[in-house]
PDB file of C-alpha atoms in Angstrom:
ATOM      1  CA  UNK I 115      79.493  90.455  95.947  1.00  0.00           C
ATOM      2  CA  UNK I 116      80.607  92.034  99.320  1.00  0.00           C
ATOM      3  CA  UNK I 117      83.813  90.458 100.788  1.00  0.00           C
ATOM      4  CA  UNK I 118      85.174  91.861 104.211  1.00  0.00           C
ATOM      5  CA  UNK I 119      86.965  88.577 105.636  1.00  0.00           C
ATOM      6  CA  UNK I 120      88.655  89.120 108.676  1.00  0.00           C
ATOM      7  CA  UNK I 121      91.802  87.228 110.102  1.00  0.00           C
ATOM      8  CA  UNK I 122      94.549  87.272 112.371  1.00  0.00           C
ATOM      9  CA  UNK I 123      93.290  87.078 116.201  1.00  0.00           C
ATOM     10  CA  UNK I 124      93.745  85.141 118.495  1.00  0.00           C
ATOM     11  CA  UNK I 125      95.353  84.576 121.784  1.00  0.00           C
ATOM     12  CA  UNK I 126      98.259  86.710 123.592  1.00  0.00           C
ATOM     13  CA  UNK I 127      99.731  88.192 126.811  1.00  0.00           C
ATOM     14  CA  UNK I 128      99.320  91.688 127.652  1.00  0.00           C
ATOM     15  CA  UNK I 129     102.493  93.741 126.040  1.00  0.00           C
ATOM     16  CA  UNK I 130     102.177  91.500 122.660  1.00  0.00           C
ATOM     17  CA  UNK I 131     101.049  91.681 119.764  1.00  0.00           C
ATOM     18  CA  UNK I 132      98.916  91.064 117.032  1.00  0.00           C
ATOM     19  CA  UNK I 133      98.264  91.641 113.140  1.00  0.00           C
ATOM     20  CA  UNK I 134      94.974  91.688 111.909  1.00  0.00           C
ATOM     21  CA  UNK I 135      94.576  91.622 108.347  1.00  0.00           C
ATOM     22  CA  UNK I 136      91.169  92.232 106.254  1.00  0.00           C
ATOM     23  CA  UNK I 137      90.380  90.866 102.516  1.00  0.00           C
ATOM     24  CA  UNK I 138      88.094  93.523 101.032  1.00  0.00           C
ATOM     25  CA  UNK I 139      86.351  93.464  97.419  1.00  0.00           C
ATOM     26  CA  UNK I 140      88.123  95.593  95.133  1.00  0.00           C
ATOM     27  CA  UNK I 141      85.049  98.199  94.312  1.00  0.00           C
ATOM     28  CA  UNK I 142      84.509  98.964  98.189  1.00  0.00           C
ATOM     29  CA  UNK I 143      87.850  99.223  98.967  1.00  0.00           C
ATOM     30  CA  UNK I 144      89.391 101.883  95.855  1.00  0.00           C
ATOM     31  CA  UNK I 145      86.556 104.023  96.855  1.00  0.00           C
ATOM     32  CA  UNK I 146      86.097 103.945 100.616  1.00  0.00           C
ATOM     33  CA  UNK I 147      87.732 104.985 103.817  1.00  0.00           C
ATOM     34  CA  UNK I 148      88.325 101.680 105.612  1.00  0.00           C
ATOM     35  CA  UNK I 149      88.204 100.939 109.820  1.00  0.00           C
ATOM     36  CA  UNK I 150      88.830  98.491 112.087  1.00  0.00           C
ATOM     37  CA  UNK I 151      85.655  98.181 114.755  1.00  0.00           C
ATOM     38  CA  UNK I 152      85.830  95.990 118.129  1.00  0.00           C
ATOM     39  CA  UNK I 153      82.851  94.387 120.372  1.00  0.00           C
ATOM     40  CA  UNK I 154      82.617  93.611 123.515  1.00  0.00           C
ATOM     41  CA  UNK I 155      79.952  92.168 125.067  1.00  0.00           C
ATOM     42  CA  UNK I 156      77.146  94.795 126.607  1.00  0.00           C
ATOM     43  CA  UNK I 157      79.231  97.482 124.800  1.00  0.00           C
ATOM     44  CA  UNK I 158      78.380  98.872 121.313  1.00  0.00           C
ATOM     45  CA  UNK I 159      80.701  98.190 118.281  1.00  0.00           C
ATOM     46  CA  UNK I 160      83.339 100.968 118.733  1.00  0.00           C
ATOM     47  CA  UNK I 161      85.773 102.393 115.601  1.00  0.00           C
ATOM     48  CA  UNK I 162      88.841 101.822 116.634  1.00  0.00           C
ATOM     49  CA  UNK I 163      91.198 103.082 113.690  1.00  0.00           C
ATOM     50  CA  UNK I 164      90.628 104.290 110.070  1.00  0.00           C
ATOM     51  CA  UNK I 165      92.227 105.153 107.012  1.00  0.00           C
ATOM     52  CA  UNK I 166      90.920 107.651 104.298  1.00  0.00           C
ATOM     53  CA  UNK I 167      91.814 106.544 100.631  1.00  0.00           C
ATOM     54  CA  UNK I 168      94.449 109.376 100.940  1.00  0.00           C
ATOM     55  CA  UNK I 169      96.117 107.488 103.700  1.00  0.00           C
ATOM     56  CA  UNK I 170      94.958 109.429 106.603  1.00  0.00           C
ATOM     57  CA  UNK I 171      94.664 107.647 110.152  1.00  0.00           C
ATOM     58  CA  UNK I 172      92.460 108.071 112.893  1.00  0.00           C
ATOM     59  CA  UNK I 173      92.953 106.187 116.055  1.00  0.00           C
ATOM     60  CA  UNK I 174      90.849 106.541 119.157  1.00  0.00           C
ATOM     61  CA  UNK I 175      92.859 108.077 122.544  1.00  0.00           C
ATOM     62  CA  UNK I 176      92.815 104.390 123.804  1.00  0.00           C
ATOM     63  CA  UNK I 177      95.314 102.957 121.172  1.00  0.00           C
ATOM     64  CA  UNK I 178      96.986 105.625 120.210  1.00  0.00           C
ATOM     65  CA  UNK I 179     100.739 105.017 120.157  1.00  0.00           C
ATOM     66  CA  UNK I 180     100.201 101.326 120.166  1.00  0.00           C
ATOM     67  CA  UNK I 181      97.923 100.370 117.039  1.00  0.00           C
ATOM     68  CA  UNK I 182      98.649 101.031 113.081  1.00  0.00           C
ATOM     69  CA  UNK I 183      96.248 101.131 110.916  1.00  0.00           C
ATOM     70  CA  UNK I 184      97.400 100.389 106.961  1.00  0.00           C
ATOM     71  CA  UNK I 185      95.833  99.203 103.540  1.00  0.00           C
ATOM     72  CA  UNK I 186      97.531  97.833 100.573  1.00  0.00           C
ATOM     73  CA  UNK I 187      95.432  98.910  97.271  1.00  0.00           C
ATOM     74  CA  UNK I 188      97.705  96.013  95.704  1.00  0.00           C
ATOM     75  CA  UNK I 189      96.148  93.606  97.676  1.00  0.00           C
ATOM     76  CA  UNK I 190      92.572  95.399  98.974  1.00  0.00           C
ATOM     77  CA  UNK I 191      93.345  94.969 102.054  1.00  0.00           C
ATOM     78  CA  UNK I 192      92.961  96.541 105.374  1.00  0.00           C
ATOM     79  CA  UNK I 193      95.702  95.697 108.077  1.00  0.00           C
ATOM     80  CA  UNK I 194      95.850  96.517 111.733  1.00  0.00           C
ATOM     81  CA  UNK I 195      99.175  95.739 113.773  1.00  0.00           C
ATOM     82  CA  UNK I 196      98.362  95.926 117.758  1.00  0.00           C
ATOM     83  CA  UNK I 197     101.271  96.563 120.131  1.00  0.00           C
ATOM     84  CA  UNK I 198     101.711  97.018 123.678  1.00  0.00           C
ATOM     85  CA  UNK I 199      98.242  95.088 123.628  1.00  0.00           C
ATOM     86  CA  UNK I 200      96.034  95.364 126.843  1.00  0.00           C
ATOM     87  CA  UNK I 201      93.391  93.305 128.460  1.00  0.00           C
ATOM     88  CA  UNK I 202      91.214  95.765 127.260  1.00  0.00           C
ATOM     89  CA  UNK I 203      91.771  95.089 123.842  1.00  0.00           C
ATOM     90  CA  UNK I 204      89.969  91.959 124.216  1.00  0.00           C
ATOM     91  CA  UNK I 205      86.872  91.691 121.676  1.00  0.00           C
ATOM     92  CA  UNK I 206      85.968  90.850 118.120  1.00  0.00           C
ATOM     93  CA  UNK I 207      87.489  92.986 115.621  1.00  0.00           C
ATOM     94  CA  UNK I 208      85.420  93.848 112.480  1.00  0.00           C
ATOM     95  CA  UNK I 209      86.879  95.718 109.161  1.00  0.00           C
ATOM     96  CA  UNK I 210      84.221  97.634 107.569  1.00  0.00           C
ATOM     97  CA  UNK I 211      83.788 100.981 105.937  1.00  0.00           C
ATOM     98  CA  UNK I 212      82.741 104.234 107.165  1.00  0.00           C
ATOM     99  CA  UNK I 213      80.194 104.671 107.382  1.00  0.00           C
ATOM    100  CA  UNK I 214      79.048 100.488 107.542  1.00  0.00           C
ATOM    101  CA  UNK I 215      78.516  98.997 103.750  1.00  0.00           C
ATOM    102  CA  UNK I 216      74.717  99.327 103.403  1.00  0.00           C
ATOM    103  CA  UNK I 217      72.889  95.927 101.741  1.00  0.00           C
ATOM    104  CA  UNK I 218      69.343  96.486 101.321  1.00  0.00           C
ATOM    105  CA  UNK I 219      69.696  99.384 103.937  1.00  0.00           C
ATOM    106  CA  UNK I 220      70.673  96.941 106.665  1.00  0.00           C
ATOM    107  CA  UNK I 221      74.417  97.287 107.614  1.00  0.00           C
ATOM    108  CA  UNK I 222      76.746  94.427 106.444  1.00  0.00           C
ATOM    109  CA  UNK I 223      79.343  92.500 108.456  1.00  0.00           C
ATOM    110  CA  UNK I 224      82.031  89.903 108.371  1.00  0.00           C
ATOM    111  CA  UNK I 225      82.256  87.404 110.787  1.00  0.00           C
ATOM    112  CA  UNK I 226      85.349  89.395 112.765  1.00  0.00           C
ATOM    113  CA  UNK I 227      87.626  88.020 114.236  1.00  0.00           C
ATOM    114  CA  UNK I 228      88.486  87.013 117.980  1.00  0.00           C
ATOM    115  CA  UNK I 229      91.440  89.277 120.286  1.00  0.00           C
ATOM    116  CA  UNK I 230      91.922  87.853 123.497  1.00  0.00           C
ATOM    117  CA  UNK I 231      94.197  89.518 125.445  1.00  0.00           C
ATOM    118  CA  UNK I 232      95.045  87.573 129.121  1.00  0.00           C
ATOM    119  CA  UNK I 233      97.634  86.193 130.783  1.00  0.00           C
TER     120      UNK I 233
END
């Protein structure tokens, strides 16, 4: 059974922070390269960071310098501490693989979690 349970949003000021932490099933996450996706509304579900199985980040130009992207095989699980956050940041965050996990050919997703970023 697919698990990607997302947690850890909620609501902060802009220059806080947040850790968002993903629970992933142990077959899709030894195998995969793991990212962190947010939606906004109107706007397409964009990557955000990810991490190959050999620990090696990507973070689009927006975060850079103020998001981490980690996993713990330990645990399979997908973290994501946000710094410095912006009001930008705002959306629902989604962990998934790359590319999405596949069930019956449709792509699968958690229920993400929410990042509000106002003051």
């Amino acid at each position: 059974q697919v698990q990607l349970v997302e947690s850890g949003g909620g609501l902060v000021q802009p220059g806080g922070s947040l850790r968002l932490s993903c629970a992933v099933s142990d077959d899709i996450f030894r195998t995969s390269t793991m990212a962190w996706y947010r939606q906004v509304p109107l706007k397409a579900r964009e990557m955000v960071a990810r991490i190959t199985t050999g620990a090696i980040r990507y973070y689009v130009d927006s975060v850079k310098g103020r998001f981490t992207i980690s996993r713990d095989a330990a645990k399979s699980s997908v973290d994501l501490q946000m710094n410095n956050l912006k009001t930008e940041d705002t959306g629902v965050y989604f962990c998934n693989t790359v590319p999405a996990v596949l069930i019956a050919s449709r792509e699968y997703w958690g229920k993400g979690t929410q990042v509000t970023v106002s003051s």
